Amino acid sequence: MSLETRAAVLAIWTVVLVVILAIRISLGPTFDPLCTAILVLAISIRFACPCCCSAKSSPPLSVRDDYSHVPDVEPFEIEAPQEQKETSADTCLRNEPEELNEQLITSASVTSSNNRLLFLDNVKTFLTALVVIHHVTCAFGACGEGSWFLIIGQDGPVAFHRFGAILTTLNQSFFMPLFFFISAYFVPSSYAKKGGEGFRKSKKQRLWIPAMGESFLIVPACTAIANLVARGELPFYGPYPGVAWFIFWLLIFNWVYSTLVEAGNNNDKEQQPRREFPSTIQRLLWGIGVCGVLLLPFLVMLKGDFASMPISVGSFTCDFLMFYLGIQAKTHGWLETSLSSQLDIRPLSFACMVFAEALGIAVTTFFIDQHSWVGLMCVLLAGVFCLDMGLLVLLIFQQYMNFENRVTKFLARSAYGVYLLHPLVIVGVTALYAVIYNMISNDDPIIFRDKAGHDDLLVVGTGGEKYIPLGWTLVTIMSNLIVWPLAYGFTCLPYLKNIL
C-alpha cells in the first residue's frame, strides 16, 4: 500500500509540474514572474505558515531507524590547548547551526574521527568559489545581455569572450546540479532526526528566511546600484529571487521528499536492498537521456527562466536527476566508501574521459551559432559532463581534500553567506571599476545604454575593450577578498549565526 500511495503522491506532483509548464510555455516568458510568485507563495505557505509548521506529522520510523546511529557532533569545534584561551574566532567557528551539524555527519570508512565527510565541506567551498567566478565572468559580458545586473565589456576582445563562453558553459553544465546532489545527500538523515514538523521548521530557518532576504533585500539593492551607476537614478522596487532560485527549488525538492516519505508506511522497517554505484554505461545513458534529450524541448520552448530557474545546459532535468541521486547516495552509502574503488574503470581513464567531454563542449561553443546540430552535440555532451564532472570533483576531493584546518573551516563556514552576498559585492566592485576606469581613461570610456535587452532593470555597458581581461581579473580578486571575510563576519552575528 505504501508504494501505491507514494506513486499517487508522485503522480500529483508530476501533474502540477506539467500544468504549470504548459501554462508557462503557452504564455511565454512574460508569464514567468507570475510562475515565480506562485512558487514563492506556495513555499512560504508550506514552510512559514504557522498552521502548516505546527501540523501533526509523525516521523517515519523506518527512516529514523536507518539513521539512528548518527551522533550529534559540532563539526567545526576547535579544541584549543589547555593552556590557550579560546579566541573570538574560535567561538564563531564553534557556533555552527544545528541544521548544518547534522548535514555534515555520517558514519563511514572515509570519515574523520568525529564521523564527518570532511571533503564535502571543501567541495561546497570549491563550488561556491566557482559561482563567484562565474558571475564575475557574466558581469564582463560572457553570458550575454540580461544575464546579470550590471554588465560591462559587452564589446570586449573576441578571445576573452570565447574564454568566458567556455568557462561559463562548463560551469553551468555541472556546478548547480552538484549543489543539488550534495544538498540532497543530507535530506534523509535530517528528516529522520527531526521528523516532519521539525524538518519543515529547520528548512524555514536555514533556507526560506535567507531566500526571502535575498529576494527582497539583496536583489533590489543590486539593481539599485547598477541603475545609479549607469543612469544616476533609482529603479522601482522589484523583488526577485536572483541566485536564491536554487534555494527556492531546493525547498520544493525537500517538500516533495517529505510528502513521499510521509505517504509511506511508518510501520514498515524493512531495509532497502543496497543499490550498486552507477556504472559508466548507466551514467552515459542518464547523461544523454535525462540531462540531454529530455532537456532539449525545455531549452527550445521555455527560452529563459522557469519559475526563476535559469534554463540552460545543466539545469532543470539535470537538477531533478542529481537531487534524486543525492538521496540514493545517502540511502545506499555511496560516499561512505572510496569512490575510486566503486568505479568500473580506472580513475585515470575516467579523468581522461571527463577531459575529453570538456574539450568537446569547448569546441562546440565556437560553432554553436552556425549549425543547429552543433548545439545538439553541446547539450548531449554537457549532459554526460554533468554527471561525470560532478563525480570527478567528488572523487578528487574525497581522495585528496578529506581534511580540515583553520583555513578550510573558515571557508566552509563562510560559503553559504558568500553564495547569498556575492551578487551585491560583485555588482559593487564592478561599478567601482567602471567609475575608476572612466576617471583615468578618456580614450575608450565605458558607456551604459538606456536599456538592456528584455529588461530595463539590467544594465549593459560598452567600451573599455582593451582592458576588459584586466578588469575581469581585478574584479574577480577583489570580489573574493571582500565577500569571504564579509560572509564570515555575518556568521558571527547573534541571530544570523543560526541561519548562515
Coordinates of C-alpha atoms in Angstrom, one line a residue:
M1 CA 0.0 0.0 0.0
S2 CA 2.9 2.4 0.8
L3 CA 4.3 2.1 -2.7
E4 CA 1.0 2.7 -4.2
T5 CA 0.4 5.8 -2.0
R6 CA 3.8 7.2 -2.9
A7 CA 3.2 6.6 -6.5
A8 CA 0.0 8.5 -6.2
V9 CA 1.7 11.4 -4.5
L10 CA 4.4 11.5 -7.1
A11 CA 1.8 11.5 -9.8
I12 CA 0.1 14.5 -8.2
W13 CA 3.4 16.4 -8.2
T14 CA 4.0 15.5 -11.8
V15 CA 0.6 16.7 -12.8
V16 CA 1.2 20.0 -11.0
L17 CA 4.5 20.5 -12.8
V18 CA 3.1 19.6 -16.2
V19 CA 0.2 22.0 -15.8
I20 CA 2.5 24.9 -14.8
L21 CA 4.9 24.1 -17.6
A22 CA 2.1 24.0 -20.1
I23 CA 0.8 27.4 -19.0
R24 CA 4.3 28.8 -18.9
I25 CA 5.1 27.6 -22.4
S26 CA 1.8 28.7 -23.9
L27 CA 2.0 32.2 -22.4
G28 CA 5.7 32.7 -22.9
P29 CA 8.5 34.4 -20.8
T30 CA 6.2 37.2 -19.7
F31 CA 4.3 34.6 -17.5
D32 CA 7.5 33.6 -15.7
P33 CA 7.3 36.4 -13.0
L34 CA 3.9 35.0 -12.1
C35 CA 5.3 31.5 -12.0
T36 CA 8.0 32.7 -9.7
A37 CA 5.4 34.5 -7.5
I38 CA 3.3 31.3 -7.3
L39 CA 6.5 29.3 -6.4
V40 CA 7.4 31.7 -3.6
L41 CA 3.9 31.9 -2.2
A42 CA 3.4 28.1 -2.2
I43 CA 6.8 27.6 -0.4
S44 CA 6.0 30.4 2.1
I45 CA 2.7 28.8 3.0
R46 CA 4.3 25.3 3.3
F47 CA 7.3 26.2 5.3
A48 CA 6.5 29.5 7.1
C49 CA 2.7 29.4 7.7
P50 CA 2.2 28.5 11.4
C51 CA -0.8 26.2 10.6
C52 CA 1.5 24.1 8.3
C53 CA 4.5 24.1 10.5
S54 CA 2.5 23.0 13.5
A55 CA 0.6 20.3 11.6
K56 CA 0.8 16.9 13.1
S57 CA 3.3 14.8 11.3
S58 CA 4.8 11.5 12.6
P59 CA 8.4 10.8 11.7
P60 CA 8.8 7.7 9.6
L61 CA 10.2 5.0 11.9
S62 CA 11.9 3.1 9.1
V63 CA 13.9 6.2 8.1
R64 CA 14.6 7.2 11.7
D65 CA 15.9 3.7 12.4
D66 CA 18.2 3.8 9.4
Y67 CA 19.9 6.9 10.8
S68 CA 19.5 6.4 14.5
H69 CA 23.3 5.9 14.8
V70 CA 24.1 9.4 13.6
P71 CA 25.6 11.3 16.5
D72 CA 25.3 14.9 17.5
V73 CA 28.7 16.5 16.8
E74 CA 29.9 20.1 16.4
P75 CA 31.6 19.8 13.0
F76 CA 33.7 22.9 13.4
E77 CA 34.5 22.6 17.0
I78 CA 38.1 23.5 17.8
E79 CA 39.8 22.0 20.8
A80 CA 42.2 24.6 22.0
P81 CA 45.2 23.5 24.1
Q82 CA 44.6 23.6 27.8
E83 CA 46.9 26.5 28.4
Q84 CA 45.5 28.5 25.5
K85 CA 42.3 30.6 25.9
E86 CA 39.6 30.4 23.2
T87 CA 39.6 33.4 20.9
S88 CA 36.6 35.1 19.4
A89 CA 37.3 33.4 16.1
D90 CA 37.2 30.1 17.8
T91 CA 33.9 30.9 19.3
C92 CA 32.5 31.9 16.0
L93 CA 33.7 28.6 14.4
R94 CA 32.1 26.7 17.2
N95 CA 28.7 28.3 16.6
E96 CA 27.7 26.0 13.8
P97 CA 23.9 25.8 13.3
E98 CA 22.3 22.6 14.3
E99 CA 21.0 22.0 10.8
L100 CA 24.5 22.1 9.3
N101 CA 25.8 19.9 12.1
E102 CA 23.6 17.0 11.1
Q103 CA 24.2 17.7 7.4
L104 CA 28.0 17.2 7.8
I105 CA 27.8 14.0 9.9
T106 CA 27.9 10.4 8.8
S107 CA 29.5 7.1 9.9
A108 CA 31.7 5.7 7.2
S109 CA 35.1 4.5 6.4
V110 CA 36.2 7.7 4.8
T111 CA 35.0 9.9 7.7
S112 CA 37.1 11.7 10.3
S113 CA 37.3 10.7 13.9
N114 CA 34.1 12.7 14.6
N115 CA 32.2 10.9 11.9
R116 CA 32.1 13.6 9.2
L117 CA 32.7 13.6 5.5
L118 CA 35.2 16.4 5.6
F119 CA 35.7 16.5 1.9
L120 CA 32.1 17.6 1.3
D121 CA 32.9 20.9 3.2
N122 CA 35.7 21.5 0.8
V123 CA 33.6 20.6 -2.2
K124 CA 31.0 23.2 -1.2
T125 CA 33.7 25.8 -0.8
F126 CA 35.1 25.0 -4.3
L127 CA 31.6 25.2 -5.9
T128 CA 30.9 28.5 -4.2
A129 CA 34.1 29.9 -5.4
L130 CA 33.1 28.8 -8.9
V131 CA 29.8 30.5 -8.6
V132 CA 31.6 33.8 -7.8
I133 CA 34.0 33.5 -10.7
H134 CA 31.1 32.5 -13.0
H135 CA 29.1 35.6 -12.2
V136 CA 32.1 37.9 -12.5
T137 CA 32.5 36.5 -15.9
C138 CA 28.9 37.2 -16.7
A139 CA 29.4 40.8 -15.4
F140 CA 32.1 41.2 -18.1
G141 CA 29.8 40.2 -21.0
A142 CA 30.5 36.5 -21.4
C143 CA 26.9 35.4 -20.7
G144 CA 25.1 37.9 -22.9
E145 CA 22.6 40.6 -22.2
G146 CA 20.0 40.1 -19.4
S147 CA 22.3 37.6 -17.6
W148 CA 23.5 39.9 -14.8
F149 CA 22.6 43.1 -13.0
L150 CA 25.5 45.2 -14.3
I151 CA 27.4 44.2 -17.4
I152 CA 30.5 45.9 -18.9
G153 CA 32.7 44.7 -21.7
Q154 CA 29.9 43.6 -24.0
D155 CA 32.1 44.5 -26.9
G156 CA 35.3 43.1 -25.3
P157 CA 38.0 41.2 -27.1
V158 CA 36.8 38.1 -29.0
A159 CA 39.4 35.9 -27.4
F160 CA 38.2 36.9 -23.9
H161 CA 34.5 36.3 -24.9
R162 CA 35.4 32.8 -26.1
F163 CA 37.3 32.1 -22.9
G164 CA 34.3 33.3 -20.9
A165 CA 31.8 31.3 -23.0
I166 CA 33.8 28.1 -22.5
L167 CA 34.2 28.8 -18.7
T168 CA 30.5 29.6 -18.1
T169 CA 29.3 26.7 -20.2
L170 CA 31.5 24.2 -18.4
N171 CA 30.5 25.6 -15.1
Q172 CA 26.8 25.7 -15.9
S173 CA 26.9 22.1 -17.0
F174 CA 27.7 20.7 -13.6
F175 CA 28.1 23.0 -10.6
M176 CA 24.5 23.7 -9.7
P177 CA 23.4 20.1 -10.2
L178 CA 26.3 19.1 -7.9
F179 CA 25.0 21.5 -5.3
F180 CA 21.6 19.8 -5.6
F181 CA 23.3 16.4 -5.2
I182 CA 25.2 17.4 -2.0
S183 CA 22.1 19.1 -0.5
A184 CA 20.0 16.0 -1.2
Y185 CA 22.6 13.8 0.4
F186 CA 21.8 15.3 3.8
V187 CA 18.0 15.3 3.5
P188 CA 17.2 11.7 4.6
S189 CA 19.2 12.0 7.9
S190 CA 17.8 15.5 8.5
Y191 CA 14.2 14.3 8.1
A192 CA 14.9 11.1 10.1
K193 CA 16.3 13.1 13.0
K194 CA 13.7 15.8 13.1
G195 CA 10.5 14.3 11.8
G196 CA 8.1 16.1 9.5
E197 CA 7.4 19.2 11.7
G198 CA 11.0 19.7 12.8
F199 CA 12.2 19.2 9.3
R200 CA 9.9 22.0 8.0
K201 CA 10.9 24.3 10.8
S202 CA 14.6 23.8 10.2
K203 CA 14.1 24.4 6.5
K204 CA 12.3 27.6 7.3
Q205 CA 15.2 28.9 9.3
R206 CA 18.1 27.7 7.1
L207 CA 16.6 28.1 3.7
W208 CA 13.3 30.1 3.5
I209 CA 14.5 33.1 5.6
P210 CA 17.8 33.5 3.6
A211 CA 15.9 33.1 0.3
M212 CA 13.4 35.8 1.2
G213 CA 16.2 38.1 2.4
E214 CA 18.0 37.6 -1.0
S215 CA 14.8 38.2 -2.9
F216 CA 13.6 41.3 -1.1
L217 CA 16.9 42.9 0.0
I218 CA 19.9 41.8 -1.9
V219 CA 18.5 41.6 -5.4
P220 CA 16.8 45.1 -5.2
A221 CA 20.0 46.5 -3.8
C222 CA 21.9 45.1 -6.8
T223 CA 19.5 46.6 -9.3
A224 CA 19.6 49.9 -7.4
I225 CA 23.5 50.1 -7.6
A226 CA 23.5 49.2 -11.2
N227 CA 21.0 51.8 -12.2
L228 CA 22.6 54.5 -10.0
V229 CA 25.9 54.0 -11.7
A230 CA 24.6 53.7 -15.2
R231 CA 21.7 56.2 -15.2
G232 CA 22.0 58.2 -12.0
E233 CA 18.5 57.2 -10.8
L234 CA 16.9 54.6 -8.7
P235 CA 14.6 52.0 -10.4
F236 CA 11.3 50.9 -9.0
Y237 CA 11.5 48.4 -6.2
G238 CA 11.3 44.9 -7.8
P239 CA 12.0 41.9 -5.6
Y240 CA 13.1 38.7 -7.4
P241 CA 14.9 35.5 -6.3
G242 CA 18.1 36.1 -8.2
V243 CA 20.6 33.4 -7.1
A244 CA 18.0 32.4 -4.5
W245 CA 16.3 30.4 -7.2
F246 CA 18.4 27.5 -6.1
I247 CA 17.2 27.8 -2.5
F248 CA 13.5 28.0 -3.5
W249 CA 13.8 25.0 -5.8
L250 CA 15.7 23.1 -3.1
L251 CA 12.7 23.8 -0.8
I252 CA 10.4 22.4 -3.5
F253 CA 12.5 19.2 -3.7
N254 CA 12.6 18.9 0.1
W255 CA 8.8 19.4 0.1
V256 CA 8.4 16.6 -2.5
Y257 CA 10.7 14.3 -0.5
S258 CA 8.8 14.9 2.8
T259 CA 5.4 14.2 1.2
L260 CA 6.8 10.9 -0.4
V261 CA 8.2 9.8 2.9
E262 CA 5.0 10.7 4.9
A263 CA 2.9 8.9 2.3
G264 CA 4.8 5.6 3.1
N265 CA 4.0 3.1 5.8
N266 CA 5.6 4.3 9.0
N267 CA 5.5 0.8 10.4
D268 CA 7.5 -0.7 7.6
K269 CA 11.0 -1.2 8.9
E270 CA 12.3 -3.3 6.0
Q271 CA 15.6 -2.1 4.7
Q272 CA 16.0 -1.3 1.0
P273 CA 18.5 -3.6 -0.7
R274 CA 21.7 -1.8 -1.4
R275 CA 21.9 -0.3 -4.9
E276 CA 25.3 -0.6 -6.6
F277 CA 27.1 2.6 -7.5
P278 CA 26.2 3.7 -11.1
S279 CA 28.3 2.1 -13.8
T280 CA 29.9 4.1 -16.6
I281 CA 27.2 2.9 -19.0
Q282 CA 24.5 4.0 -16.6
R283 CA 26.0 7.4 -16.3
L284 CA 26.3 7.8 -20.0
L285 CA 22.7 6.8 -20.5
W286 CA 21.4 9.1 -17.8
G287 CA 23.6 11.9 -19.1
I288 CA 22.5 11.6 -22.7
G289 CA 18.9 10.7 -21.9
V290 CA 17.9 12.7 -18.8
C291 CA 20.3 15.6 -18.9
G292 CA 20.5 15.8 -22.7
V293 CA 17.5 14.5 -24.7
L294 CA 14.9 15.3 -22.0
L295 CA 16.3 18.8 -21.5
L296 CA 16.2 19.7 -25.2
P297 CA 12.5 20.5 -25.5
F298 CA 12.6 22.7 -22.4
L299 CA 15.6 24.6 -23.8
V300 CA 13.6 25.3 -27.0
M301 CA 10.2 26.0 -25.5
L302 CA 11.0 27.8 -22.3
K303 CA 13.7 30.2 -23.6
G304 CA 14.8 31.9 -20.5
D305 CA 13.8 31.1 -16.9
F306 CA 11.2 28.8 -15.4
A307 CA 10.0 30.0 -12.0
S308 CA 13.3 31.8 -11.7
M309 CA 15.4 28.8 -12.5
P310 CA 17.7 29.6 -15.5
I311 CA 17.1 27.1 -18.2
S312 CA 20.4 26.1 -19.9
V313 CA 22.7 23.2 -20.1
G314 CA 23.0 21.5 -16.7
S315 CA 19.6 22.7 -15.5
F316 CA 16.0 21.5 -14.9
T317 CA 16.1 17.8 -15.7
C318 CA 19.7 17.6 -14.6
D319 CA 18.8 19.2 -11.2
F320 CA 16.0 16.7 -10.8
L321 CA 18.2 13.8 -11.5
M322 CA 21.1 14.9 -9.3
F323 CA 18.8 15.6 -6.3
Y324 CA 17.4 12.1 -6.7
L325 CA 20.9 10.6 -7.0
G326 CA 21.9 12.5 -3.8
I327 CA 19.1 10.8 -2.0
Q328 CA 20.2 7.4 -3.4
A329 CA 23.9 8.1 -2.4
K330 CA 22.8 8.6 1.2
T331 CA 20.5 5.7 1.2
H332 CA 23.0 3.2 -0.2
G333 CA 26.2 4.6 1.3
W334 CA 28.0 5.6 -2.0
L335 CA 30.0 8.3 -0.4
E336 CA 30.9 6.4 2.7
T337 CA 33.5 4.3 0.9
S338 CA 36.1 5.1 -1.6
L339 CA 34.6 6.3 -4.9
S340 CA 37.6 5.2 -6.9
S341 CA 37.1 1.6 -5.7
Q342 CA 33.5 1.8 -6.9
L343 CA 34.3 2.8 -10.4
D344 CA 34.2 0.2 -13.1
I345 CA 37.1 1.8 -15.0
R346 CA 40.5 3.1 -13.8
P347 CA 40.3 6.6 -12.2
L348 CA 42.9 7.9 -14.7
S349 CA 40.9 6.6 -17.6
F350 CA 37.8 8.2 -16.1
A351 CA 39.6 11.6 -15.7
C352 CA 40.7 11.4 -19.4
M353 CA 37.1 10.7 -20.4
V354 CA 35.9 13.8 -18.4
F355 CA 38.6 15.9 -20.1
A356 CA 37.5 14.7 -23.5
E357 CA 33.9 15.7 -22.7
A358 CA 35.1 19.1 -21.5
L359 CA 37.2 19.5 -24.7
G360 CA 34.2 18.6 -26.8
I361 CA 32.0 21.2 -25.1
A362 CA 34.7 23.8 -25.5
V363 CA 35.0 23.1 -29.3
T364 CA 31.2 23.2 -29.8
T365 CA 31.0 26.7 -28.2
F366 CA 33.0 28.1 -31.2
F367 CA 30.4 26.9 -33.7
I368 CA 27.2 26.7 -31.7
D369 CA 25.6 29.7 -33.6
Q370 CA 26.5 28.3 -37.0
H371 CA 24.8 24.9 -37.1
S372 CA 21.9 23.6 -35.1
W373 CA 23.4 20.1 -34.9
V374 CA 26.4 21.6 -33.1
G375 CA 24.1 22.9 -30.4
L376 CA 22.6 19.5 -30.1
M377 CA 26.0 18.0 -29.6
C378 CA 26.8 20.6 -27.0
V379 CA 23.7 19.7 -25.0
L380 CA 24.3 16.0 -25.1
L381 CA 28.0 16.4 -24.2
A382 CA 27.0 18.7 -21.4
G383 CA 24.5 16.1 -20.1
V384 CA 27.2 13.5 -19.8
F385 CA 29.7 16.0 -18.4
C386 CA 27.1 17.0 -15.7
L387 CA 27.3 13.5 -14.1
D388 CA 30.9 12.7 -14.8
M389 CA 32.4 16.1 -13.8
G390 CA 30.4 16.0 -10.6
L391 CA 31.7 12.6 -9.8
L392 CA 35.2 13.5 -10.7
V393 CA 35.1 16.5 -8.3
L394 CA 33.8 14.3 -5.5
L395 CA 36.4 11.6 -6.2
I396 CA 39.3 14.1 -6.2
F397 CA 38.1 15.9 -3.0
Q398 CA 37.4 12.6 -1.3
Q399 CA 40.9 11.3 -2.0
Y400 CA 43.0 14.5 -1.6
M401 CA 40.9 17.0 0.3
N402 CA 39.3 14.9 3.0
F403 CA 40.7 17.0 5.9
E404 CA 40.1 20.3 7.7
N405 CA 42.2 23.0 9.1
R406 CA 41.6 26.6 10.2
V407 CA 41.6 27.8 6.6
T408 CA 39.1 25.2 5.4
K409 CA 36.9 25.7 8.4
F410 CA 36.8 29.4 7.8
L411 CA 35.9 28.9 4.1
A412 CA 33.3 26.2 4.7
R413 CA 31.7 28.4 7.5
S414 CA 31.5 31.3 5.1
A415 CA 30.4 29.5 1.9
Y416 CA 26.6 29.9 2.4
G417 CA 26.9 33.5 3.2
V418 CA 29.2 34.0 0.2
Y419 CA 26.5 32.5 -2.0
L420 CA 23.9 34.9 -0.7
L421 CA 26.1 38.0 -0.6
H422 CA 28.3 37.7 -3.7
P423 CA 25.8 39.4 -6.2
L424 CA 25.9 42.6 -4.1
V425 CA 29.7 42.5 -3.8
I426 CA 30.2 41.7 -7.5
V427 CA 27.9 44.5 -8.6
G428 CA 29.5 47.0 -6.2
V429 CA 33.1 46.1 -7.3
T430 CA 32.2 46.1 -11.0
A431 CA 30.5 49.5 -10.6
L432 CA 33.6 50.8 -8.8
Y433 CA 35.8 49.5 -11.6
A434 CA 33.7 51.3 -14.2
V435 CA 33.8 54.6 -12.3
I436 CA 37.6 54.4 -11.7
Y437 CA 38.3 53.4 -15.2
N438 CA 36.3 56.3 -16.6
M439 CA 38.2 58.7 -14.3
I440 CA 41.6 57.6 -15.5
S441 CA 40.9 56.8 -19.2
N442 CA 39.4 59.2 -21.7
D443 CA 40.2 57.2 -24.9
D444 CA 37.5 54.5 -24.7
P445 CA 35.2 55.2 -21.8
I446 CA 32.6 52.7 -20.5
I447 CA 29.2 53.9 -21.7
F448 CA 25.9 52.4 -20.5
R449 CA 22.9 52.1 -22.7
D450 CA 19.5 53.2 -21.6
K451 CA 18.1 49.7 -21.7
A452 CA 19.5 46.2 -21.7
G453 CA 17.8 43.7 -23.9
H454 CA 14.5 42.5 -22.5
D455 CA 14.7 44.0 -19.0
D456 CA 15.4 47.7 -18.3
L457 CA 16.5 46.9 -14.8
L458 CA 19.6 45.1 -16.1
V459 CA 22.3 47.4 -17.3
V460 CA 24.8 46.8 -20.2
G461 CA 27.9 48.9 -20.8
T462 CA 30.2 49.1 -23.8
G463 CA 33.7 50.5 -24.0
G464 CA 37.0 49.8 -22.2
E465 CA 37.6 46.9 -24.6
K466 CA 41.4 46.9 -24.3
Y467 CA 41.4 46.4 -20.5
I468 CA 38.4 44.0 -20.1
P469 CA 40.6 41.0 -19.3
L470 CA 42.5 43.0 -16.7
G471 CA 39.2 44.3 -15.3
W472 CA 37.8 40.8 -15.0
T473 CA 41.0 39.7 -13.1
L474 CA 40.8 42.7 -10.8
V475 CA 37.1 42.3 -10.1
T476 CA 37.4 38.6 -9.5
I477 CA 40.3 39.1 -7.0
M478 CA 38.6 42.0 -5.2
S479 CA 35.2 40.4 -5.0
N480 CA 36.7 37.2 -3.4
L481 CA 38.8 39.3 -1.0
I482 CA 35.8 41.2 0.2
V483 CA 32.9 38.6 0.1
W484 CA 34.5 35.7 2.1
P485 CA 35.5 37.8 5.2
L486 CA 32.2 39.7 4.9
A487 CA 30.2 36.5 4.9
Y488 CA 32.3 35.1 7.8
G489 CA 31.6 38.2 9.8
F490 CA 27.8 37.8 9.3
T491 CA 28.1 34.2 10.6
C492 CA 29.4 35.7 13.9
L493 CA 26.3 37.9 14.5
P494 CA 23.9 36.7 17.2
Y495 CA 20.9 35.9 15.0
L496 CA 22.5 35.2 11.7
K497 CA 24.9 32.6 13.1
N498 CA 22.0 30.2 13.4
I499 CA 20.9 30.8 9.8
L500 CA 24.0 31.1 7.7

